[in-house]
Short mmCIF file of C-alpha atoms and ligand atoms in Angstrom, two decimals:
data_model
loop_
_atom_site.label_atom_id
_atom_site.label_comp_id
_atom_site.label_asym_id
_atom_site.label_seq_id
_atom_site.Cartn_x
_atom_site.Cartn_y
_atom_site.Cartn_z
CA MET A 1 17.49 14.89 9.23
CA LYS A 2 13.95 15.96 10.16
CA PRO A 3 12.89 19.27 8.53
CA LEU A 4 12.60 22.33 10.76
CA ASN A 5 9.00 23.54 11.05
CA ILE A 6 8.23 27.20 10.62
CA GLY A 7 5.17 28.84 12.12
CA MET A 8 4.57 32.05 10.23
CA LEU A 9 2.67 35.04 11.58
CA GLY A 10 1.42 37.09 8.60
CA LEU A 11 1.22 36.35 4.90
CA GLY A 12 1.32 39.82 3.39
CA VAL A 13 3.95 41.30 1.08
CA VAL A 14 6.94 39.87 2.96
CA GLY A 15 5.20 36.68 4.11
CA ARG A 16 4.22 35.71 0.57
CA GLY A 17 7.73 36.57 -0.62
CA THR A 18 9.17 34.30 2.07
CA TRP A 19 6.80 31.48 1.12
CA LYS A 20 7.85 31.84 -2.53
CA VAL A 21 11.59 31.90 -1.85
CA LEU A 22 11.43 28.92 0.50
CA ASN A 23 9.62 26.95 -2.22
CA ASP A 24 11.47 28.17 -5.31
CA ASN A 25 14.95 27.77 -3.79
CA ALA A 26 14.17 24.89 -1.42
CA GLU A 27 16.95 22.64 -2.63
CA GLU A 28 19.66 25.32 -2.57
CA ILE A 29 18.52 26.51 0.85
CA ALA A 30 18.59 22.97 2.29
CA ARG A 31 22.12 22.47 0.92
CA ARG A 32 23.19 25.59 2.82
CA ALA A 33 21.20 25.02 6.00
CA GLY A 34 21.92 21.31 6.30
CA ARG A 35 18.24 20.35 6.47
CA ASN A 36 14.90 21.21 4.93
CA LEU A 37 12.85 24.17 6.12
CA GLN A 38 9.09 23.99 5.77
CA ILE A 39 6.25 26.35 6.64
CA THR A 40 3.75 24.23 8.53
CA SER A 41 1.35 26.84 9.88
CA VAL A 42 0.40 30.43 9.09
CA ALA A 43 -1.62 32.95 11.09
CA VAL A 44 -3.49 35.70 9.21
CA ARG A 45 -6.63 37.77 9.62
CA ASP A 46 -8.26 36.53 6.40
CA GLU A 47 -7.89 32.75 6.09
CA ASP A 48 -9.51 32.47 2.64
CA LYS A 49 -7.14 35.01 1.14
CA ALA A 50 -4.15 33.15 2.59
CA ARG A 51 -5.29 29.77 1.28
CA GLN A 52 -5.08 31.09 -2.28
CA TRP A 53 -1.31 31.24 -1.89
CA LEU A 54 -0.55 28.15 0.19
CA ASN A 55 -0.80 24.43 -0.45
CA ASN A 56 -3.17 22.24 1.53
CA ASP A 57 -0.47 20.91 3.86
CA VAL A 58 -0.18 24.29 5.62
CA HIS A 59 -2.43 24.87 8.60
CA VAL A 60 -4.06 28.32 8.35
CA THR A 61 -5.55 30.04 11.37
CA THR A 62 -6.45 33.47 12.71
CA ASP A 63 -5.04 32.52 16.11
CA GLY A 64 -1.41 33.61 16.15
CA LEU A 65 -0.82 32.35 19.67
CA SER A 66 -1.79 28.82 18.66
CA VAL A 67 0.97 28.92 16.01
CA VAL A 68 3.49 30.19 18.56
CA ARG A 69 2.51 27.58 21.15
CA ASP A 70 2.22 24.62 18.76
CA PRO A 71 4.83 22.08 19.95
CA ASN A 72 5.55 21.27 16.28
CA THR A 73 6.66 24.86 15.57
CA ASP A 74 10.47 25.07 15.75
CA ILE A 75 10.93 28.64 14.51
CA VAL A 76 8.44 31.52 14.64
CA VAL A 77 8.62 34.00 11.75
CA GLU A 78 6.86 37.24 12.71
CA LEU A 79 5.68 39.23 9.69
CA ILE A 80 2.44 40.85 10.85
CA GLY A 81 4.00 44.26 11.55
CA GLY A 82 2.74 46.70 14.18
CA GLU A 83 4.01 46.88 17.71
CA GLU A 84 1.90 45.47 20.47
CA GLU A 85 0.46 42.20 19.18
CA ALA A 86 3.72 41.31 17.45
CA PHE A 87 5.58 42.06 20.67
CA ASP A 88 3.26 39.85 22.74
CA TRP A 89 3.57 36.96 20.31
CA VAL A 90 7.34 37.27 20.01
CA MET A 91 7.70 37.34 23.81
CA GLU A 92 5.49 34.26 24.03
CA ALA A 93 7.60 32.49 21.39
CA ILE A 94 10.72 33.27 23.43
CA ALA A 95 9.02 32.08 26.61
CA GLN A 96 8.24 28.83 24.76
CA GLY A 97 11.95 28.48 23.95
CA LYS A 98 11.48 29.12 20.23
CA HIS A 99 13.77 30.99 17.92
CA VAL A 100 12.27 34.00 16.19
CA VAL A 101 12.88 35.64 12.83
CA THR A 102 11.27 39.03 12.31
CA ALA A 103 11.42 41.97 9.89
CA ASN A 104 9.55 44.21 12.31
CA LYS A 105 11.72 47.26 12.98
CA ALA A 106 8.89 49.16 14.72
CA MET A 107 8.63 46.42 17.33
CA LEU A 108 12.41 46.10 17.73
CA ALA A 109 13.01 49.85 17.93
CA ASN A 110 10.43 50.19 20.69
CA HIS A 111 10.87 46.90 22.55
CA GLY A 112 14.20 45.52 21.30
CA ASN A 113 16.07 45.85 24.60
CA GLU A 114 13.40 43.82 26.39
CA ILE A 115 13.07 41.26 23.58
CA PHE A 116 16.82 40.68 23.30
CA ALA A 117 17.23 40.44 27.08
CA ALA A 118 14.47 37.82 27.26
CA ALA A 119 15.94 35.90 24.31
CA HIS A 120 19.41 35.97 25.87
CA LYS A 121 18.05 34.66 29.16
CA LYS A 122 16.14 31.88 27.42
CA GLY A 123 19.05 31.00 25.11
CA VAL A 124 17.14 31.57 21.86
CA MET A 125 17.90 33.63 18.78
CA VAL A 126 15.92 36.62 17.54
CA ALA A 127 17.15 37.31 14.00
CA TYR A 128 16.14 40.50 12.19
CA GLU A 129 18.13 41.05 8.99
CA GLY A 130 14.93 42.01 7.12
CA ALA A 131 14.24 44.82 9.58
CA VAL A 132 16.96 47.14 8.23
CA ALA A 133 17.46 48.03 4.56
CA GLY A 134 15.41 45.16 3.12
CA GLY A 135 17.58 42.79 1.12
CA ILE A 136 20.94 44.35 2.02
CA PRO A 137 22.75 42.17 4.57
CA ILE A 138 23.70 45.24 6.60
CA ILE A 139 23.15 43.65 10.00
CA LYS A 140 25.49 40.81 9.13
CA ALA A 141 28.03 43.35 7.85
CA VAL A 142 27.95 45.62 10.90
CA ARG A 143 27.60 42.88 13.49
CA GLU A 144 30.09 40.40 12.06
CA GLY A 145 31.99 41.61 9.00
CA LEU A 146 33.17 44.83 10.67
CA ALA A 147 33.72 43.37 14.14
CA ALA A 148 37.40 44.42 14.13
CA ASN A 149 36.52 48.10 13.81
CA ARG A 150 35.70 50.98 16.03
CA ILE A 151 32.88 52.26 13.85
CA GLN A 152 32.98 56.06 13.36
CA TRP A 153 29.73 56.71 11.56
CA ILE A 154 26.93 55.21 9.54
CA ALA A 155 24.90 57.21 7.04
CA GLY A 156 22.39 55.89 4.63
CA ILE A 157 19.23 55.84 2.66
CA ILE A 158 17.31 53.35 4.73
CA ASN A 159 13.73 53.92 3.66
CA GLY A 160 12.75 52.76 0.19
CA THR A 161 9.38 54.53 0.08
CA THR A 162 10.75 58.03 0.65
CA ASN A 163 13.66 57.46 -1.71
CA TYR A 164 11.18 56.28 -4.33
CA ILE A 165 9.03 59.39 -3.79
CA LEU A 166 11.98 61.81 -3.98
CA SER A 167 13.37 60.07 -7.08
CA GLN A 168 10.01 60.15 -8.88
CA MET A 169 9.46 63.82 -8.00
CA ARG A 170 12.93 64.83 -9.15
CA ALA A 171 13.16 62.70 -12.31
CA TYR A 172 9.59 62.78 -13.62
CA GLY A 173 7.99 65.71 -11.84
CA VAL A 174 5.22 63.54 -10.36
CA THR A 175 3.47 64.90 -7.30
CA PHE A 176 4.24 63.70 -3.81
CA ASP A 177 0.82 62.02 -3.51
CA GLU A 178 1.11 60.23 -6.85
CA ALA A 179 4.56 58.92 -5.96
CA LEU A 180 3.34 57.71 -2.55
CA ASP A 181 0.41 55.89 -4.20
CA GLN A 182 2.87 54.13 -6.52
CA ALA A 183 5.12 53.15 -3.60
CA GLN A 184 2.12 51.67 -1.80
CA GLU A 185 1.04 49.72 -4.88
CA LEU A 186 4.54 48.31 -5.21
CA GLY A 187 4.44 47.03 -1.61
CA TYR A 188 7.22 49.31 -0.30
CA ALA A 189 5.24 51.37 2.19
CA GLU A 190 4.38 50.50 5.77
CA ALA A 191 0.77 49.64 6.63
CA ASP A 192 0.66 53.22 7.95
CA PRO A 193 2.68 55.17 5.37
CA THR A 194 3.12 58.15 7.70
CA PHE A 195 5.84 56.01 9.28
CA ASP A 196 7.70 56.25 5.98
CA ILE A 197 7.09 59.85 5.01
CA GLU A 198 7.63 61.30 8.50
CA GLY A 199 10.98 59.52 8.86
CA VAL A 200 9.80 57.21 11.66
CA ASP A 201 10.60 53.99 9.80
CA ALA A 202 14.12 55.25 9.05
CA ALA A 203 14.47 56.25 12.71
CA HIS A 204 13.47 52.72 13.78
CA LYS A 205 16.21 51.30 11.58
CA LEU A 206 18.79 53.89 12.61
CA ALA A 207 18.23 53.12 16.30
CA LEU A 208 19.06 49.46 15.57
CA LEU A 209 22.10 50.31 13.45
CA ALA A 210 23.50 52.70 16.07
CA SER A 211 23.10 50.11 18.76
CA MET A 212 25.04 47.54 16.73
CA ALA A 213 27.68 50.05 15.63
CA PHE A 214 28.48 51.59 19.02
CA GLY A 215 27.40 48.97 21.54
CA ILE A 216 24.66 51.11 23.07
CA PRO A 217 21.07 50.12 23.94
CA VAL A 218 18.39 50.63 21.29
CA GLN A 219 17.22 54.24 21.80
CA PHE A 220 14.55 55.04 19.25
CA ASP A 221 13.10 57.75 21.51
CA LYS A 222 16.34 59.74 21.16
CA VAL A 223 16.46 59.81 17.36
CA HIS A 224 15.88 63.30 15.97
CA THR A 225 13.30 62.60 13.27
CA GLU A 226 12.21 64.76 10.35
CA GLY A 227 10.46 63.36 7.29
CA ILE A 228 9.83 64.59 3.77
CA SER A 229 6.15 65.54 3.95
CA SER A 230 6.91 69.23 4.44
CA LEU A 231 9.80 69.34 2.00
CA ALA A 232 9.05 72.06 -0.57
CA SER A 233 9.54 71.17 -4.23
CA GLU A 234 11.32 74.53 -4.70
CA ASP A 235 14.05 73.30 -2.34
CA ILE A 236 14.56 70.26 -4.57
CA VAL A 237 14.94 72.66 -7.52
CA HIS A 238 17.30 75.05 -5.67
CA ALA A 239 19.39 72.13 -4.42
CA ASP A 240 19.70 70.84 -7.96
CA ARG A 241 20.88 74.25 -9.16
CA LEU A 242 23.53 74.24 -6.40
CA GLY A 243 24.78 70.77 -7.41
CA TYR A 244 22.96 68.76 -4.75
CA CYS A 245 20.13 66.36 -4.52
CA ILE A 246 17.93 65.83 -1.48
CA LYS A 247 17.77 62.41 0.17
CA LEU A 248 16.19 61.29 3.43
CA LEU A 249 19.24 60.10 5.37
CA GLY A 250 19.69 58.33 8.65
CA ILE A 251 22.98 59.43 10.22
CA THR A 252 24.67 58.22 13.38
CA ARG A 253 28.17 59.35 14.29
CA ARG A 254 30.60 59.49 17.18
CA ASN A 255 31.08 63.16 18.00
CA GLY A 256 33.25 64.05 20.99
CA GLU A 257 31.76 62.37 24.03
CA GLY A 258 28.47 61.42 22.44
CA ILE A 259 26.58 59.91 19.53
CA GLU A 260 24.63 61.79 16.88
CA LEU A 261 21.36 60.07 16.01
CA ARG A 262 19.30 61.82 13.35
CA VAL A 263 16.99 61.29 10.38
CA HIS A 264 16.21 64.22 8.08
CA PRO A 265 16.14 65.35 4.47
CA THR A 266 19.75 66.05 3.52
CA LEU A 267 21.48 67.73 0.61
CA VAL A 268 24.17 65.45 -0.82
CA PRO A 269 26.39 66.41 -3.78
CA THR A 270 24.94 65.18 -7.09
CA ASP A 271 28.23 63.46 -7.90
CA SER A 272 28.24 61.52 -4.61
CA LEU A 273 27.46 57.82 -4.36
CA LEU A 274 24.32 58.37 -2.31
CA SER A 275 22.80 60.85 -4.73
CA ASN A 276 22.76 58.17 -7.41
CA VAL A 277 20.72 55.76 -5.33
CA GLU A 278 17.29 55.93 -6.93
CA GLY A 279 13.84 54.44 -6.46
CA ALA A 280 13.38 51.95 -3.64
CA MET A 281 17.08 51.17 -3.57
CA ASN A 282 18.83 51.66 -0.23
CA ALA A 283 22.50 52.37 0.41
CA VAL A 284 24.34 52.41 3.69
CA LEU A 285 27.82 53.85 4.20
CA VAL A 286 29.74 52.58 7.20
CA GLU A 287 33.08 54.06 8.20
CA GLY A 288 35.28 51.92 10.41
CA ASP A 289 38.64 53.01 11.79
CA VAL A 290 40.40 49.97 10.37
CA VAL A 291 38.62 49.30 7.11
CA GLY A 292 37.80 52.92 6.16
CA PRO A 293 34.58 53.64 4.29
CA THR A 294 32.43 50.76 3.07
CA LEU A 295 29.21 50.88 1.05
CA TYR A 296 26.26 48.48 0.97
CA TYR A 297 23.67 48.85 -1.77
CA GLY A 298 20.56 46.97 -2.81
CA GLN A 299 16.78 46.80 -2.79
CA GLY A 300 15.56 48.23 0.48
CA ALA A 301 11.93 47.18 0.34
CA GLY A 302 9.55 44.83 -1.42
CA ASP A 303 8.54 41.19 -1.22
CA LEU A 304 11.49 39.24 -2.60
CA PRO A 305 14.36 41.46 -1.38
CA THR A 306 13.00 41.35 2.16
CA ALA A 307 12.29 37.64 1.86
CA SER A 308 15.94 37.19 0.89
CA ALA A 309 16.91 38.61 4.31
CA VAL A 310 14.24 36.65 6.19
CA VAL A 311 15.32 33.36 4.61
CA ALA A 312 19.00 34.11 5.25
CA ASP A 313 18.07 34.48 8.93
CA LEU A 314 16.22 31.17 8.77
CA VAL A 315 19.35 29.51 7.39
CA ASP A 316 21.46 31.08 10.16
CA VAL A 317 19.03 29.97 12.86
CA THR A 318 18.96 26.45 11.41
CA ARG A 319 22.74 26.20 11.35
CA LEU A 320 23.15 27.51 14.89
CA HIS A 321 20.06 26.08 16.43
CA SER A 322 21.88 23.31 18.27
CA ALA A 323 24.95 25.45 19.13
CA SER A 324 25.52 26.62 22.68
CA PRO A 325 23.93 30.11 23.11
CA ASP A 326 27.36 31.42 24.20
CA HIS A 327 28.73 30.59 20.77
CA ARG A 328 26.19 32.66 18.87
CA VAL A 329 26.60 36.24 17.66
CA PRO A 330 25.14 38.64 20.29
CA HIS A 331 21.82 40.14 19.19
CA LEU A 332 23.15 43.70 19.23
CA ALA A 333 26.72 42.81 18.16
CA PHE A 334 28.26 43.53 21.59
CA GLN A 335 28.01 41.19 24.57
CA PRO A 336 24.93 42.24 26.58
CA HIS A 337 26.97 43.01 29.73
CA ALA A 338 29.33 45.22 27.65
CA LEU A 339 26.78 47.74 26.37
CA SER A 340 27.87 51.32 27.05
CA ASP A 341 25.89 54.33 28.27
CA VAL A 342 27.61 56.89 26.04
CA PRO A 343 25.01 59.67 25.64
CA VAL A 344 23.03 60.55 22.54
CA LEU A 345 23.73 64.19 21.68
CA SER A 346 21.01 66.82 21.35
CA MET A 347 20.59 68.36 17.91
CA ALA A 348 22.11 71.60 19.24
CA GLN A 349 25.40 69.69 19.60
CA VAL A 350 25.35 68.19 16.09
CA GLU A 351 27.75 69.48 13.45
CA SER A 352 26.78 69.78 9.80
CA ALA A 353 26.77 72.21 6.91
CA TYR A 354 23.47 73.97 6.21
CA TYR A 355 21.18 75.14 3.40
CA LEU A 356 19.11 78.17 4.40
CA ARG A 357 16.30 79.70 2.33
CA LEU A 358 14.27 82.79 3.11
CA ARG A 359 12.18 85.41 1.33
CA VAL A 360 13.00 89.08 1.92
CA HIS A 361 12.12 92.59 0.79
CA ASP A 362 14.69 93.23 -1.89
CA ARG A 363 16.37 96.41 -0.67
CA PRO A 364 19.89 97.65 0.17
CA GLY A 365 21.53 96.26 3.30
CA VAL A 366 19.49 93.07 3.51
CA LEU A 367 22.32 90.74 2.59
CA SER A 368 24.85 92.44 4.81
CA ASP A 369 22.51 92.30 7.84
CA ILE A 370 21.92 88.58 7.37
CA SER A 371 25.61 87.88 6.74
CA ARG A 372 26.54 89.77 9.90
CA LEU A 373 24.19 87.70 12.05
CA LEU A 374 25.61 84.50 10.58
CA ALA A 375 29.17 85.72 11.15
CA ASP A 376 28.36 86.77 14.73
CA ALA A 377 27.18 83.20 15.38
CA GLY A 378 30.46 81.87 13.98
CA ILE A 379 28.87 80.56 10.78
CA SER A 380 30.80 80.91 7.57
CA ILE A 381 28.92 81.20 4.25
CA GLY A 382 30.13 78.85 1.51
CA SER A 383 27.95 80.16 -1.31
CA MET A 384 24.68 81.99 -1.91
CA PHE A 385 22.35 83.04 -4.67
CA GLN A 386 19.37 85.28 -4.92
CA GLN A 387 16.28 84.79 -7.06
CA PRO A 388 13.81 87.64 -7.62
CA TYR A 389 10.23 87.07 -6.51
CA GLY A 390 8.00 89.65 -8.12
CA ASP A 391 9.31 93.22 -8.33
CA GLU A 392 10.15 93.91 -4.70
CA GLN A 393 10.96 90.59 -3.08
CA ALA A 394 13.62 87.92 -3.45
CA ASP A 395 14.41 84.44 -2.24
CA ILE A 396 17.92 84.11 -0.84
CA ILE A 397 19.61 80.75 -0.54
CA PHE A 398 22.78 80.24 1.52
CA LEU A 399 25.04 77.23 1.84
CA THR A 400 27.14 77.40 4.97
CA HIS A 401 30.36 75.68 5.87
CA GLN A 402 30.40 73.21 8.75
CA ALA A 403 28.75 74.69 11.87
CA VAL A 404 27.34 73.67 15.23
CA GLU A 405 23.55 73.36 15.03
CA GLY A 406 22.99 75.33 18.25
CA ASP A 407 24.79 78.30 16.66
CA VAL A 408 22.66 77.94 13.55
CA ASP A 409 19.51 77.93 15.74
CA THR A 410 20.65 81.20 17.31
CA ALA A 411 21.37 82.83 13.96
CA ILE A 412 18.07 81.65 12.46
CA SER A 413 16.01 83.05 15.31
CA GLN A 414 17.77 86.43 14.96
CA ILE A 415 17.38 86.45 11.18
CA GLN A 416 13.75 85.49 11.54
CA ALA A 417 13.18 88.62 13.65
CA LEU A 418 14.59 91.02 11.03
CA PRO A 419 11.84 93.33 9.71
CA PHE A 420 12.52 92.62 6.03
CA VAL A 421 12.32 88.83 6.39
CA LEU A 422 8.96 87.74 4.96
CA SER A 423 9.02 83.93 5.27
CA GLU A 424 10.00 81.23 7.68
CA VAL A 425 13.73 80.52 7.39
CA ILE A 426 13.97 77.04 5.87
CA ARG A 427 16.93 75.02 7.13
CA LEU A 428 18.16 71.77 5.61
CA ARG A 429 21.37 69.96 6.47
CA VAL A 430 24.13 69.30 3.95
CA GLU A 431 26.48 66.32 4.21
CA ALA A 432 29.40 65.56 1.91
CA LEU A 433 29.93 61.89 2.90
CA LEU A 434 31.14 59.85 -0.13
P1 LIG B 1 1.44 43.43 5.07
O1 LIG B 1 0.49 44.43 5.61
O2 LIG B 1 1.54 43.25 3.61
O3 LIG B 1 1.07 42.00 5.69
C1 LIG B 1 0.76 41.81 7.03
C2 LIG B 1 0.25 40.38 7.22
O4 LIG B 1 0.03 40.16 8.60
C3 LIG B 1 -1.06 40.08 6.50
O5 LIG B 1 -1.04 38.77 6.02
C4 LIG B 1 -2.09 40.19 7.62
O6 LIG B 1 -3.19 39.33 7.45
C5 LIG B 1 -1.29 39.69 8.80
N1 LIG B 1 -1.75 40.20 10.09
C6 LIG B 1 -1.75 41.48 10.53
N2 LIG B 1 -2.26 41.55 11.77
C7 LIG B 1 -2.58 40.29 12.11
C8 LIG B 1 -3.14 39.70 13.26
N3 LIG B 1 -3.49 40.42 14.31
N4 LIG B 1 -3.34 38.36 13.27
C9 LIG B 1 -3.01 37.61 12.21
N5 LIG B 1 -2.47 38.10 11.09
C10 LIG B 1 -2.25 39.43 11.04
O7 LIG B 1 2.84 43.76 5.71
P2 LIG B 1 4.29 43.51 5.08
O8 LIG B 1 4.41 42.11 4.64
O9 LIG B 1 4.61 44.59 4.12
O10 LIG B 1 5.21 43.77 6.35
C11 LIG B 1 5.39 42.80 7.35
C12 LIG B 1 6.51 43.24 8.27
O11 LIG B 1 7.72 43.33 7.51
C13 LIG B 1 6.32 44.63 8.90
O12 LIG B 1 6.87 44.62 10.19
C14 LIG B 1 7.11 45.53 8.00
O13 LIG B 1 7.56 46.69 8.66
C15 LIG B 1 8.27 44.64 7.64
N6 LIG B 1 8.95 44.96 6.41
C16 LIG B 1 8.25 45.20 5.27
C17 LIG B 1 8.93 45.46 4.09
C18 LIG B 1 8.21 45.73 2.82
O14 LIG B 1 8.87 46.07 1.82
N7 LIG B 1 6.89 45.57 2.75
C19 LIG B 1 10.39 45.50 4.05
C20 LIG B 1 11.03 45.23 5.31
C21 LIG B 1 10.33 44.98 6.44
P3 LIG B 1 -4.33 39.60 6.32
O15 LIG B 1 -3.63 39.54 5.00
O16 LIG B 1 -5.28 38.48 6.50
O17 LIG B 1 -4.88 40.96 6.63
N1 LIG B 2 8.48 50.80 4.34
C1 LIG B 2 9.83 50.39 4.34
C2 LIG B 2 10.60 51.18 3.31
C3 LIG B 2 9.94 48.92 4.05
O1 LIG B 2 9.97 51.83 2.47
O2 LIG B 2 11.82 51.17 3.36
C4 LIG B 2 11.35 48.38 4.17
O3 LIG B 2 11.78 48.43 5.49
#
């Protein structure tokens, strides 16, 4: 059978990984796919750089649209990153009736609903396993493996760069900036690493996961997003003392009539599964009503792990390319006409346990005043400790039991106004999970 021709947009970290895997494992891949897959053209910005990696049979150009429109291109693999140009080229590929494989979560989080609607109408596939959690086949798991379940929640470490930074800071005491430099050198970070450290990349991925888990449209704009750039190293130390470690988690959960959708630094118990996920590894917990909790673990970033996901998509597309579009797995797991409009909850409606830290004048009555305000807001204290700061001040750290975030907001603003409170009240969320 004639090989399928791949037109690739981008030959960076993931593009080169994909080129390598398709060559190194060509025979095994063809045995699975049923035919050979070959990269016939590549679009980049710097042609000379790209030619160092490719053989002479591959056409190299700076004109991405020519790759997309080439009648010999059967599948377009989009690996340039960014939003707008990638979006235009992917939409053009769909308009040309071509299947697309992409690892671009920024594009899908912002334009996924439009892209998937266009692909559905045209009867083509847009596959995106590499867009969430690198080499972990989490999309396949949620979309197909757990299809019998009403999914209750998903929580996970879904950004390799921030997990690498937090691990390096905690284990080796390296600075935030040093750890970020290392993550960039290793190819984990986004072209703009603020996407990683401010939680935006994790929010992109969470929006896609929530859509597949609950059958809702992709709603990146509704994800509450906090990163790790303002995380104080003293909170990492205090958390450790309390038996927790801090991870940047993406969490989405059914809660009453709505869906929680949030990314933030989170204290998880040091003996929990997630706390032992180190470096650029990712781990995603998915709780289904039928199966119970399930865990998916693996390399969440980097050239070969991501290429593993991209090539798996290429195999899927090859196998299904001649199937009737109605017989393919829906892009967002649920049939497009069956998506639901269940609301995304505001953070005030979210329920969690909390870590609170504040500096106070160390004098009689301070603790009882703070405890009373917490109690008045219906918040129960699980544990606390106090650490002297100089002769007359102290840092107080509380762990609360489960509470509603709106009540915690109320208590914090009242505590903040107390005359003996000398610092901003730092609030981090605490999740037990598994
Ligand atoms: P890189 O920055 O390493 O590579 C981007 C590639 O795209 C380069 O070859 C670049 O060309 C090319 N490119 C960019 N803009 C254009 C353009 N306008 N026209 C033609 N070529 C262009 O990115 P990554 O490989 O790291 O990431 C690619 C995608 O995969 C992103 O969407 C990213 O979010 C996603 N991803 C990345 C992971 C990772 O671990 N790195 C993991 C999972 C997903 P040139 O080299 O000539 O500049
Ligand atoms: N920058 C991303 C990360 C790449 O660090 O997880 C993988 O999506």
